[in-house]
Coordinates of C-alpha atoms in Angstrom, one line a residue:
M1 CA -80.4 31.7 -37.5
Q2 CA -81.5 35.5 -37.5
T3 CA -80.3 37.3 -34.3
P4 CA -83.3 39.1 -32.8
V5 CA -83.0 42.9 -32.9
Q6 CA -84.9 45.1 -30.5
H7 CA -86.4 48.5 -31.8
R8 CA -87.9 51.2 -29.7
E9 CA -91.0 52.2 -31.8
P10 CA -93.0 50.0 -34.2
L11 CA -91.4 50.1 -37.7
T12 CA -94.9 50.2 -39.3
R13 CA -95.9 53.3 -37.5
S14 CA -92.6 55.2 -38.1
A15 CA -93.0 54.1 -41.9
F16 CA -96.4 55.7 -42.0
L17 CA -95.4 59.0 -40.2
L18 CA -92.5 59.2 -42.8
A19 CA -95.1 59.5 -45.6
F20 CA -96.4 62.8 -44.9
D21 CA -95.6 65.8 -47.1
L22 CA -95.4 68.4 -44.3
R23 CA -95.4 71.3 -46.7
K24 CA -98.8 70.2 -47.8
D25 CA -99.8 68.9 -44.6
R26 CA -101.0 65.6 -46.1
L27 CA -100.2 61.9 -46.6
V28 CA -98.8 61.3 -50.0
Q29 CA -97.4 58.0 -52.0
R30 CA -100.3 55.7 -50.8
M31 CA -99.2 53.1 -53.2
E32 CA -95.6 53.1 -52.1
L33 CA -96.7 53.4 -48.4
G34 CA -98.8 50.3 -48.6
H35 CA -95.9 48.1 -49.7
L36 CA -93.6 49.9 -47.3
L37 CA -95.8 49.0 -44.4
R38 CA -96.2 45.4 -45.1
A39 CA -92.2 45.3 -45.6
A40 CA -92.0 47.0 -42.1
A41 CA -94.4 44.4 -40.6
L42 CA -92.0 41.6 -42.2
A43 CA -89.0 43.3 -40.7
E44 CA -90.3 43.5 -37.4
L45 CA -91.1 39.8 -37.2
L46 CA -87.8 38.9 -38.9
L47 CA -85.6 41.0 -36.4
E48 CA -87.8 39.7 -33.6
G49 CA -87.1 36.0 -34.6
C50 CA -90.6 35.3 -35.5
L51 CA -89.7 34.7 -39.2
T52 CA -86.8 33.3 -41.1
D53 CA -85.5 33.4 -44.5
E54 CA -85.7 30.0 -46.3
D55 CA -84.1 30.1 -49.7
G56 CA -85.7 33.6 -50.3
R57 CA -88.9 32.7 -49.0
A58 CA -90.7 33.8 -45.5
K59 CA -91.2 31.0 -43.1
A60 CA -92.9 31.4 -39.9
V61 CA -90.9 30.3 -36.7
R62 CA -92.9 31.6 -33.6
P63 CA -95.8 34.0 -33.1
P64 CA -94.8 37.5 -32.0
E65 CA -95.0 38.1 -28.2
G66 CA -95.3 41.9 -28.2
A67 CA -97.5 42.6 -31.2
A68 CA -101.1 43.7 -30.3
S69 CA -103.9 41.6 -31.8
G70 CA -105.1 43.2 -34.9
S71 CA -101.9 45.0 -35.5
L72 CA -100.3 44.8 -38.9
P73 CA -97.5 42.5 -37.8
A74 CA -99.9 40.2 -36.1
L75 CA -102.1 40.0 -39.2
V76 CA -98.9 39.4 -41.5
W77 CA -97.7 36.5 -39.2
E78 CA -101.1 35.0 -39.2
Q79 CA -101.1 35.1 -43.0
I80 CA -97.7 33.5 -43.2
S81 CA -98.1 31.0 -40.3
A82 CA -101.1 29.5 -42.5
S83 CA -99.3 29.3 -45.6
P84 CA -96.5 27.1 -47.0
P85 CA -93.1 29.3 -47.4
R86 CA -93.6 32.0 -50.2
S87 CA -91.5 34.7 -51.4
W88 CA -91.0 38.0 -49.5
R89 CA -92.3 40.0 -52.5
R90 CA -95.4 38.0 -52.5
W91 CA -96.1 39.0 -48.7
I92 CA -95.2 42.7 -49.5
R93 CA -97.6 43.0 -52.3
K94 CA -100.4 41.2 -50.5
D95 CA -103.3 43.4 -49.2
H96 CA -101.1 46.4 -49.2
A97 CA -103.9 48.8 -49.5
K98 CA -105.5 47.2 -46.4
A99 CA -102.1 47.7 -44.5
V100 CA -102.5 51.5 -44.9
E101 CA -106.0 51.4 -43.3
V102 CA -104.8 49.1 -40.3
V103 CA -102.0 51.5 -39.4
R104 CA -103.9 54.3 -40.1
D105 CA -106.7 53.3 -37.7
E106 CA -104.1 52.5 -35.0
L107 CA -102.3 56.1 -35.2
A108 CA -105.8 57.7 -35.3
A109 CA -106.6 55.7 -32.0
E110 CA -103.5 57.1 -30.5
R111 CA -104.3 60.6 -31.7
L112 CA -101.1 61.0 -33.8
I113 CA -103.2 61.6 -36.9
R114 CA -106.5 63.0 -37.8
I115 CA -108.9 61.6 -40.6
E116 CA -111.0 64.0 -42.5
R117 CA -113.6 62.6 -44.8
R118 CA -116.0 64.6 -47.1
R119 CA -117.4 64.1 -50.6
V120 CA -116.5 65.6 -53.8
L121 CA -119.0 65.4 -56.6
L122 CA -120.7 62.3 -54.6
F123 CA -117.2 60.6 -54.3
P124 CA -115.9 59.9 -50.8
V125 CA -112.5 61.8 -50.2
E126 CA -110.1 61.1 -47.2
R127 CA -107.6 63.3 -46.2
I128 CA -105.1 62.3 -43.4
V129 CA -103.5 65.0 -41.4
P130 CA -100.5 64.6 -38.9
R131 CA -101.3 66.0 -35.5
K132 CA -97.8 66.0 -34.3
P133 CA -95.8 66.7 -37.7
Y134 CA -92.8 67.4 -35.5
L135 CA -92.6 63.5 -35.2
S136 CA -92.6 63.0 -38.9
R137 CA -90.0 65.7 -39.2
R138 CA -87.7 64.1 -36.6
L139 CA -88.0 60.9 -38.2
A140 CA -87.2 62.1 -41.6
E141 CA -84.3 63.8 -40.4
R142 CA -82.8 60.9 -38.6
A143 CA -83.3 58.6 -41.3
G144 CA -82.0 61.0 -43.9
R145 CA -78.8 61.3 -41.6
A146 CA -78.3 57.4 -41.6
V147 CA -78.6 57.4 -45.5
R148 CA -76.2 60.3 -46.2
G149 CA -73.6 58.9 -43.6
G150 CA -71.6 61.0 -41.0
R151 CA -71.2 58.1 -38.7
P152 CA -70.6 54.5 -39.1
V153 CA -73.5 52.3 -40.0
G154 CA -72.7 50.2 -36.9
R155 CA -73.4 53.1 -34.7
V156 CA -76.9 54.1 -36.2
E157 CA -79.8 53.0 -34.1
P158 CA -81.1 49.5 -35.3
D159 CA -84.7 50.8 -35.8
I160 CA -83.5 53.8 -37.9
R161 CA -81.0 52.1 -39.9
V162 CA -83.7 49.5 -41.1
L163 CA -86.4 52.3 -41.5
A164 CA -84.1 54.3 -43.6
A165 CA -83.1 51.3 -46.0
L166 CA -86.8 50.2 -46.3
A167 CA -87.8 53.9 -47.1
V168 CA -85.2 54.4 -49.8
A169 CA -86.3 50.9 -51.2
A170 CA -90.0 52.1 -51.4
R171 CA -88.6 55.5 -52.9
L172 CA -90.1 57.5 -50.0
K173 CA -89.5 61.2 -51.0
A174 CA -89.0 62.0 -47.4
V175 CA -85.7 60.0 -47.5
A176 CA -84.0 61.0 -50.7
G177 CA -80.7 59.1 -51.2
R178 CA -77.8 59.5 -53.7
R179 CA -77.4 57.0 -56.5
D180 CA -73.6 56.8 -56.5
R181 CA -71.6 53.6 -55.6
A182 CA -70.7 54.8 -52.2
A183 CA -74.3 55.6 -51.2
R184 CA -75.5 52.1 -52.6
D185 CA -72.7 50.5 -50.6
R186 CA -74.0 52.4 -47.4
L187 CA -77.6 51.4 -48.0
D188 CA -76.6 47.8 -48.4
Q189 CA -75.0 47.9 -45.0
L190 CA -78.2 49.8 -43.5
G191 CA -80.4 47.1 -44.8
Q192 CA -78.4 44.2 -44.0
P193 CA -80.3 42.8 -41.1
V194 CA -83.5 42.4 -43.4
E195 CA -81.6 42.1 -46.9
P196 CA -84.2 40.1 -48.4
I197 CA -86.9 42.3 -47.6
V198 CA -85.3 45.4 -48.9
T199 CA -84.7 43.7 -51.9
A200 CA -87.9 42.4 -52.4
L201 CA -89.5 45.8 -51.6
R202 CA -87.3 47.5 -54.2
K203 CA -88.4 45.0 -56.7
A204 CA -92.0 45.4 -55.8
I205 CA -91.8 49.1 -56.0
D206 CA -90.0 48.9 -59.5
A207 CA -92.8 46.6 -60.7
V208 CA -95.5 49.2 -59.7
K209 CA -93.6 52.0 -61.4
K210 CA -93.2 50.1 -64.6
S211 CA -96.8 48.6 -64.9
G212 CA -99.1 50.8 -62.7
P213 CA -101.2 49.4 -59.7
S214 CA -101.7 45.8 -60.1
G215 CA -103.9 43.1 -58.4
E216 CA -102.7 41.5 -55.2
G217 CA -100.1 38.9 -55.7

């Protein structure tokens, strides 16, 4: 049985803040971000004992106690609890564009981001700007240190180790990792608490990279 692990900040919020290119002061990699956010929500639920892995499929165990109504983890749990066990990859791909909107609106309400909307040649354009870029920079630094090493994996904060493993699986540019054997072994250790989700996220992103945006799975 999965042992519940506590983390201080919602993984979904941290994952969103990692997706900013601070040099351009804007959100990037939206396709990867949607999948990453879904994976982060699944990881939160798995770590809290709300989900369990059943032969590579997500199975609902109990509803989340701390997740706010309408939050991404709450929405994901509702979907899973109303369905027979399905693969983690399916739940990562499902409604991934909507996941960006849900977490975006949450962060905007908390005044951590600003949403700028305008029209270019009659087409609506949305630009998302961080109000506190130091939060994104700090997360990227901490996740980057977790990936590069320097301290044993067991001494890395649980939320950061999982965030780092998911970010690398999603190929988030803010958390770049080496590709040698030692780096892969460390990533495996970082992602061990949520291993089926990390693996499913990596495969989902690989599929997107190979075939381009696809329909909901």
